[in-house]
Coordinates of C-alpha atoms in Angstrom, one line a residue:
X217 CA -33.4 231.6 3.0
X218 CA -36.4 233.2 1.4
X219 CA -39.9 232.0 2.6
X220 CA -42.3 234.3 0.7
X221 CA -44.5 234.2 3.7
X222 CA -46.4 237.2 5.0
X223 CA -44.6 238.5 8.1
X224 CA -46.5 237.7 11.4
X225 CA -47.9 240.3 13.6
X226 CA -47.0 239.6 17.2
X227 CA -48.1 241.2 20.4
X228 CA -45.9 240.8 23.5
X229 CA -47.3 241.6 26.9
X230 CA -44.6 242.7 29.2
X231 CA -41.8 245.3 28.6
X232 CA -39.3 243.8 31.1
X233 CA -36.1 241.9 30.2
X234 CA -38.0 238.7 29.2
X235 CA -40.4 240.5 26.8
X236 CA -37.8 242.7 25.2
X237 CA -35.3 239.9 24.6
X238 CA -38.1 237.8 23.1
X239 CA -38.8 240.5 20.6
X240 CA -35.1 240.8 19.8
X241 CA -34.8 237.0 19.4
X242 CA -37.8 236.7 17.1
X243 CA -36.3 239.5 15.0
X244 CA -32.7 238.2 15.0
X245 CA -33.6 234.7 13.8
X246 CA -36.5 235.5 11.4
X247 CA -36.0 234.8 7.7
X248 CA -35.0 238.1 6.0
X249 CA -38.3 238.4 4.1
X250 CA -40.4 237.4 7.1
X251 CA -39.3 239.6 9.9
X252 CA -42.3 239.9 12.2
X253 CA -44.0 243.2 13.2
X254 CA -43.9 243.2 17.0
X255 CA -45.8 245.4 19.4
X256 CA -44.8 245.3 23.0
X257 CA -47.2 246.6 25.7
X258 CA -46.1 247.4 29.2
X259 CA -48.4 248.3 32.1
X260 CA -45.9 250.6 33.8
X261 CA -45.7 254.2 32.6
X262 CA -42.0 253.8 31.7
X263 CA -39.8 250.8 31.2
X264 CA -38.7 249.6 34.6
X265 CA -37.7 246.4 36.4
X266 CA -37.9 245.5 40.1
X267 CA -35.1 243.9 42.0
X268 CA -31.4 244.2 42.8
X269 CA -28.3 242.8 41.1
X270 CA -28.5 239.5 39.3
X271 CA -25.9 237.0 38.2
X272 CA -26.0 236.4 34.5
X273 CA -24.4 233.0 33.8
X274 CA -22.2 232.2 30.8
X275 CA -25.1 230.7 28.7
X276 CA -27.2 233.8 29.4
X277 CA -24.4 236.1 28.3
X278 CA -23.9 234.1 25.2
X279 CA -27.5 234.7 24.2
X280 CA -27.2 238.4 25.0
X281 CA -24.1 238.4 22.7
X282 CA -26.2 236.9 19.9
X283 CA -28.8 239.7 20.3
X284 CA -26.2 242.5 20.4
X285 CA -26.9 243.4 24.0
X286 CA -23.6 242.2 25.4
X287 CA -21.7 244.7 23.2
X288 CA -23.7 247.5 24.8
X289 CA -23.0 246.1 28.3
X290 CA -19.3 246.2 27.5
X291 CA -19.4 249.7 25.9
X292 CA -21.2 251.2 28.9
X293 CA -19.1 249.2 31.4
X294 CA -22.1 247.7 33.1
X295 CA -21.7 245.0 35.7
X296 CA -18.8 243.1 37.2
X297 CA -17.2 240.0 35.8
X298 CA -17.4 237.0 38.1
X299 CA -14.7 234.3 38.1
X300 CA -16.3 232.3 40.8
X301 CA -19.1 232.3 43.3
X302 CA -17.7 231.7 46.8
X303 CA -19.7 230.1 49.5
X304 CA -19.1 230.9 53.2
X305 CA -20.5 229.9 56.6
X306 CA -20.7 233.3 58.3
X307 CA -20.1 231.5 61.7
X308 CA -16.8 229.9 60.6
X309 CA -15.1 230.0 57.2
X310 CA -15.2 229.5 53.4
X311 CA -16.9 226.3 52.4
X312 CA -16.5 226.0 48.6
X313 CA -16.7 227.8 45.3
X314 CA -18.6 227.5 42.0
X315 CA -16.3 228.3 39.0
X316 CA -17.2 230.4 36.0
X317 CA -13.6 231.0 34.7
X318 CA -13.1 227.6 33.0
X319 CA -9.9 225.6 32.7
X320 CA -8.0 228.4 30.8
X321 CA -9.4 231.3 32.9
X322 CA -11.3 232.8 29.9
X323 CA -14.8 231.4 30.7
X324 CA -17.0 228.5 29.8
X325 CA -18.4 227.4 26.5
X326 CA -17.8 228.4 22.9
X327 CA -17.3 231.3 22.7
X328 CA -16.3 231.4 26.4
X329 CA -18.0 233.6 28.9
X330 CA -17.6 234.1 32.6
X331 CA -20.6 235.2 34.8
X332 CA -21.6 238.9 35.2
X333 CA -23.2 240.5 38.3
X334 CA -25.3 243.4 37.0
X335 CA -28.2 245.4 38.3
X336 CA -31.5 244.6 36.7
X337 CA -31.8 248.3 35.8
X338 CA -28.5 248.3 33.8
X339 CA -29.4 245.1 32.1
X340 CA -32.7 246.6 31.0
X341 CA -31.0 249.8 29.8
X342 CA -28.7 247.7 27.6
X343 CA -31.6 245.7 26.1
X344 CA -33.6 248.9 25.4
X345 CA -30.6 250.4 23.6
X346 CA -30.6 247.5 21.1
X347 CA -34.4 247.5 20.9
X348 CA -34.5 251.1 19.8
X349 CA -32.5 250.2 16.7
X350 CA -35.2 247.8 15.5
X351 CA -37.7 249.3 13.1
X352 CA -40.1 246.3 13.4
X353 CA -40.5 246.6 17.1
X354 CA -42.5 249.2 19.0
X355 CA -42.8 249.5 22.8
X356 CA -45.9 251.2 24.3
X357 CA -46.0 251.9 28.1
X358 CA -48.9 252.7 30.3
X359 CA -51.3 250.1 28.7
X360 CA -53.4 248.0 31.0
X361 CA -55.0 244.9 29.4
X362 CA -58.6 244.3 30.4
X363 CA -59.7 241.6 27.9
X364 CA -58.2 239.0 25.5
X365 CA -60.3 237.6 22.6
X366 CA -59.2 234.9 20.3
X367 CA -60.6 233.6 17.0
X368 CA -59.3 230.9 14.6
X369 CA -57.4 233.6 12.8
X370 CA -56.2 236.2 15.3
X371 CA -56.1 237.4 18.9
X372 CA -57.2 240.8 20.1
X373 CA -56.3 242.8 23.2
X374 CA -58.6 245.4 24.7
X375 CA -57.0 248.0 26.9
X376 CA -58.4 250.1 29.8
X377 CA -58.3 253.3 27.8
X378 CA -60.6 251.8 25.2
X379 CA -58.0 251.0 22.5
X380 CA -57.6 247.5 21.0
X381 CA -54.8 245.7 19.1
X382 CA -55.1 242.6 16.9
X383 CA -52.3 240.3 15.9
X384 CA -51.6 236.7 14.7
X385 CA -49.9 235.7 18.0
X386 CA -50.0 236.9 21.6
X387 CA -47.0 236.1 23.8
X388 CA -47.3 236.7 27.5
X389 CA -44.0 237.8 29.1
X390 CA -45.6 239.8 31.9
X391 CA -44.3 237.9 34.9
X392 CA -45.8 236.2 37.9
X393 CA -49.0 238.2 37.8
X394 CA -49.3 237.6 34.0
X395 CA -52.5 239.0 32.5
X396 CA -52.1 236.6 29.6
X397 CA -52.2 233.7 32.0
X398 CA -54.8 235.0 34.4
X399 CA -57.3 236.2 31.8
X400 CA -56.7 233.7 29.0
X401 CA -54.3 230.8 29.3
X402 CA -54.8 229.4 32.8
X403 CA -56.9 231.6 35.1
X404 CA -57.1 228.9 37.8
X405 CA -53.4 228.7 38.3
X406 CA -52.4 231.2 41.0
X407 CA -49.2 232.1 42.8
X408 CA -48.5 231.0 46.4
X409 CA -46.1 232.6 48.9
X410 CA -43.1 230.4 49.5
X411 CA -42.5 231.5 53.0
X412 CA -39.3 233.3 52.0
X413 CA -38.5 237.0 51.3
X414 CA -35.6 238.7 49.6
X415 CA -34.5 241.8 51.3
X416 CA -31.8 243.8 49.5
X417 CA -29.9 247.1 49.4
X418 CA -26.6 248.6 48.1
X419 CA -23.7 249.6 50.3
X420 CA -21.3 252.3 49.1
X421 CA -17.8 251.2 50.4
X422 CA -14.6 253.2 50.7
X423 CA -11.6 252.0 48.6
X424 CA -9.8 250.5 51.7
X425 CA -12.9 248.6 52.9
X426 CA -11.9 244.9 53.2
X427 CA -14.3 242.2 52.2
X428 CA -14.0 238.4 52.5
X429 CA -14.8 237.6 48.8
X430 CA -13.1 238.3 45.5
X431 CA -16.3 239.2 43.5
X432 CA -19.4 237.6 44.9
X433 CA -20.3 235.3 47.8
X434 CA -23.2 233.3 49.3
X435 CA -23.1 233.5 53.1
X436 CA -25.0 230.8 55.0
X437 CA -26.2 231.4 58.5
X438 CA -28.5 229.5 60.8
X439 CA -31.2 232.1 60.0
X440 CA -31.0 232.5 56.2
X441 CA -28.7 233.1 53.3
X442 CA -27.0 236.5 52.5
X443 CA -25.5 237.4 49.1
X444 CA -22.7 240.0 49.1
X445 CA -21.3 241.0 45.7
X446 CA -19.7 243.8 43.7
X447 CA -21.9 244.8 40.8
X448 CA -19.7 247.2 38.8
X449 CA -16.1 247.4 37.8
X450 CA -15.3 250.3 40.2
X451 CA -16.0 248.0 43.1
X452 CA -17.3 251.0 45.1
X453 CA -20.6 249.4 45.9
X454 CA -21.7 246.1 47.3
X455 CA -25.0 244.5 46.7
X456 CA -26.4 243.0 49.9
X457 CA -29.3 240.6 49.6
X458 CA -30.8 238.4 52.3
X459 CA -33.1 235.4 51.8
X460 CA -35.1 235.0 55.0
X461 CA -37.9 232.8 56.1
X462 CA -40.7 235.2 57.0
X463 CA -44.3 234.3 58.0
X464 CA -47.1 235.3 55.6
X465 CA -48.5 238.6 56.8
X466 CA -51.9 237.7 55.2
X467 CA -52.6 241.0 53.7
X468 CA -51.7 240.4 50.0
X469 CA -49.5 242.7 47.9
X470 CA -50.6 245.9 49.7
X471 CA -49.5 244.4 53.0
X472 CA -46.1 243.5 51.7
X473 CA -45.7 247.0 50.2
X474 CA -46.3 248.4 53.7
X475 CA -43.7 246.0 55.2
X476 CA -41.3 246.9 52.4
X477 CA -41.7 250.6 53.1
X478 CA -40.1 250.1 56.6
X479 CA -36.4 250.0 55.5
X480 CA -35.1 250.4 59.0
X481 CA -37.3 247.6 60.3
X482 CA -36.0 245.4 57.5
X483 CA -32.4 246.3 58.4
X484 CA -33.0 245.5 62.0
X485 CA -34.4 242.0 61.0
X486 CA -31.3 241.3 58.8
X487 CA -29.0 242.4 61.6
X488 CA -30.8 240.0 64.0
X489 CA -30.2 237.1 61.6
X490 CA -26.7 237.9 60.3
X491 CA -25.3 240.5 62.7
X492 CA -23.4 237.9 64.8
X493 CA -21.2 236.8 61.8
X494 CA -17.6 236.0 62.6
X495 CA -16.8 237.4 59.1
X496 CA -15.8 241.0 60.0
X497 CA -17.3 242.8 57.0
X498 CA -20.9 241.4 57.2
X499 CA -22.3 243.6 59.9
X500 CA -20.8 246.8 58.5
X501 CA -22.2 246.0 55.0
X502 CA -25.7 245.6 56.5
X503 CA -25.3 248.9 58.4
X504 CA -24.1 250.8 55.4
X505 CA -26.6 249.5 52.9
X506 CA -29.1 252.2 51.7
X507 CA -32.8 251.8 51.4
X508 CA -33.4 248.2 52.1
X509 CA -36.3 246.7 50.0
X510 CA -38.1 243.5 50.8
X511 CA -40.1 241.3 48.4
X512 CA -41.9 238.0 49.0
X513 CA -40.9 235.1 46.7
X514 CA -43.9 233.4 45.2
X515 CA -44.1 230.4 42.9
X516 CA -46.7 228.5 40.9
X517 CA -47.0 224.8 40.2
X518 CA -45.8 223.5 36.9
X519 CA -48.6 222.3 34.7
X520 CA -49.4 220.5 31.4
X521 CA -49.4 222.9 28.4
X522 CA -52.8 224.6 27.9
X523 CA -52.0 227.0 25.1
X524 CA -54.4 227.6 22.2
X525 CA -53.5 225.9 19.0
X526 CA -55.6 227.8 16.5
X527 CA -53.7 228.8 13.3
X528 CA -51.8 232.0 13.9
X529 CA -53.5 232.4 17.3
X530 CA -51.8 231.4 20.4
X531 CA -51.4 232.7 23.9
X532 CA -48.2 231.4 25.4
X533 CA -44.7 231.7 26.7
X534 CA -45.1 233.3 30.1
X535 CA -42.5 233.1 32.9
X536 CA -44.9 233.0 35.8
X537 CA -44.2 229.4 36.7
X538 CA -40.8 230.2 38.2
X539 CA -39.9 231.8 41.5
X540 CA -39.9 235.6 41.3
X541 CA -36.3 236.6 41.5
X542 CA -35.0 233.5 39.8
X543 CA -36.8 233.6 36.4
X544 CA -34.2 236.0 34.9
X545 CA -31.8 233.1 34.7
X546 CA -33.9 231.5 32.0
X547 CA -35.6 234.4 30.4
X548 CA -32.8 235.1 27.9
X549 CA -32.3 231.5 26.6
X550 CA -36.0 231.0 26.6
X551 CA -36.4 234.0 24.4
X552 CA -33.8 232.8 21.9
X553 CA -35.5 229.3 21.9
X554 CA -38.5 231.1 20.4
X555 CA -36.5 231.8 17.2
X556 CA -38.3 229.3 15.0
X557 CA -41.7 231.0 15.1
X558 CA -41.4 233.6 12.3
X559 CA -40.6 231.0 9.7
X560 CA -42.9 228.2 10.9
X561 CA -46.5 227.5 12.0
X562 CA -47.1 228.9 15.5
X563 CA -48.5 225.6 16.7
X564 CA -45.4 223.8 15.6
X565 CA -43.2 226.5 17.1
X566 CA -44.9 226.3 20.5
X567 CA -44.8 222.5 20.5
X568 CA -41.0 222.6 19.8
X569 CA -40.5 225.3 22.4
X570 CA -42.3 223.1 25.1
X571 CA -40.4 220.0 24.0
X572 CA -37.0 221.8 24.2
X573 CA -37.4 224.0 27.2
X574 CA -39.9 222.2 29.5
X575 CA -37.2 219.8 31.0
X576 CA -34.9 222.8 31.7
X577 CA -37.8 224.8 33.2
X578 CA -38.7 221.9 35.4
X579 CA -35.1 221.5 36.6
X580 CA -34.9 225.2 37.4
X581 CA -38.2 225.0 39.3
X582 CA -36.8 222.2 41.4
X583 CA -33.5 224.1 42.0
X584 CA -35.4 227.2 43.1
X585 CA -37.5 225.2 45.6
X586 CA -34.3 223.6 46.9
X587 CA -32.9 227.1 47.6
X588 CA -36.1 228.0 49.4
X589 CA -35.8 224.9 51.5
X590 CA -32.3 225.8 52.5
X591 CA -33.3 229.2 53.8
X592 CA -35.4 227.8 56.8
X593 CA -34.0 228.6 60.2
X594 CA -32.1 225.8 61.8
X595 CA -30.3 224.9 65.0
X596 CA -26.6 224.4 65.5
X597 CA -26.7 220.7 64.3
X598 CA -28.9 221.3 61.3
X599 CA -26.7 224.2 60.2
X600 CA -23.6 222.0 60.6
X601 CA -25.1 219.3 58.4
X602 CA -26.1 221.8 55.8
X603 CA -22.7 223.3 55.6
X604 CA -21.2 219.8 55.4
X605 CA -23.4 218.9 52.4
X606 CA -22.7 222.1 50.4
X607 CA -19.1 221.4 49.2
X608 CA -20.0 217.8 48.4
X609 CA -23.1 218.9 46.4
X610 CA -21.1 221.5 44.4
X611 CA -18.5 219.0 43.5
X612 CA -21.1 216.4 42.6
X613 CA -23.1 218.7 40.3
X614 CA -20.2 220.6 38.7
X615 CA -20.2 218.8 35.4
X616 CA -24.0 219.3 35.0
X617 CA -23.6 223.0 35.8
X618 CA -20.8 223.3 33.2
X619 CA -23.0 221.6 30.6
X620 CA -25.7 224.1 31.3
X621 CA -23.2 227.0 31.1
X622 CA -21.9 225.7 27.8
X623 CA -25.4 225.8 26.3
X624 CA -26.1 227.8 23.1
X625 CA -29.8 227.4 22.3
X626 CA -29.3 229.3 19.0
X627 CA -27.6 226.1 17.7
X628 CA -30.4 223.7 18.8
X629 CA -32.3 222.0 16.1
X630 CA -36.0 222.7 16.6
X631 CA -37.1 219.5 15.0
X632 CA -39.9 220.6 12.7

C-alpha cells in the first residue's frame, strides 16, 4: 500500500545480531514507497559477537525465515537441528526432555520449525550476508559515540573521531553497556553482577566418541549447570558451557578479562564442579575443550518506559534489560515487532512495541533470574529436591512453551 510519506532516516547503534535484524525487519515490513534509510554504527573495528553456541527456538527461526536469514543458514549448513533438549542429573540419570519436534516430528508452529544450536559467529555471518544485499542499509564499524543530542525534529550522534550523524530516529541495540541508554535514555540504570558466570569452550571429538545425549543436554550438578551440545551437522565438535556461581572479584570488566585469560584455571574450576560426574563423557569433554572463556552474567532491573516522544525523535529499543547471554532469544522477534515504524508515527510505533513486547520481556526476565537461582551450589538434599522438581516443571509449563514457540509476531496486529 502506498503511503506517499517521506522515508525515515534511522540510526541504529550496535552492529550485533539485534541491531542487524532490526534493520532487516524495518526494511522488510516497510511500505514500498517508504523504505527507511538506515545507518548502523558499531564500536568494534569489524562485525563481531561474543559468546558460544546458542539455541534458536522455533519462533526465532520463523522470524529469521521472514528476513531471509534462515535460507542462508541452510545454504551454508550452519548449526545443528535440535529435536529435544534433554535434561540430566550428572550424578545419576536422565530427568526429562523439552520437545521441539512437535506431534508430527516436523517442528512446532506454522510453518513448523525445530530448534537450532548455532554458534553466535555463524548466526552473525548469515545475517550479514542478507544485510549486504540491502541498498538502504549501511554498516560502519569502529565508531565510538560520545554524545547524543535530540530536538523536536531529529536526533544527532557525535562520534569520537569528530564526525556527526543526524536522523529522525535513534534505536539503541548496543547491548548491556548501551551508549543509547547510558548517555540518553536512562543513565541512572546500571547493570549488576548476578553472581553467576558462564564458562565455555569447544571440544573436538572423534567419530567414535560416545555422548549421553542425542543433540543437546542440560546437565545439573550440585555445583552448577553444564550445557553439552553439538552445534554443526558434522557432529565433530561439542559446545561445553558451564553456569557457575562465582563471587564478584570486585575489579570491574578489566578484572573479569584477567580471570577470563586464564583458560586452564577456568578448566580446573569446571573439573572441580563437574569432574565427578557419573556420566562417562562429561569429564573427557571438559578436558578436550579448547580455550575456555569465562564471562560474568549481569542484569538490570526492568523499568517504566522513559523514551522520548518528540515527533520523529526517539531513543529506544535497547536489549540491556536482559541477562547477558539470554537476550538473543528475544532479539529476533523483538526486531520484527518493530515492523510498524516506517509507515507510522514513531511515538505510536514505540507505544505499540512496548504494549506488545513488554509482557514477554518481563516473563523472559523472570525466567532468566530463575535459571540464575538454580545455579547456586547446594547440598545433597537440595540437589535431590531440585532434580525432583525439574520433570514436573517441564510437564506443567509445556503448553505455555509451545504457545511461545508457535509465535509469529509478523502476524500480530499493532493496534494503531
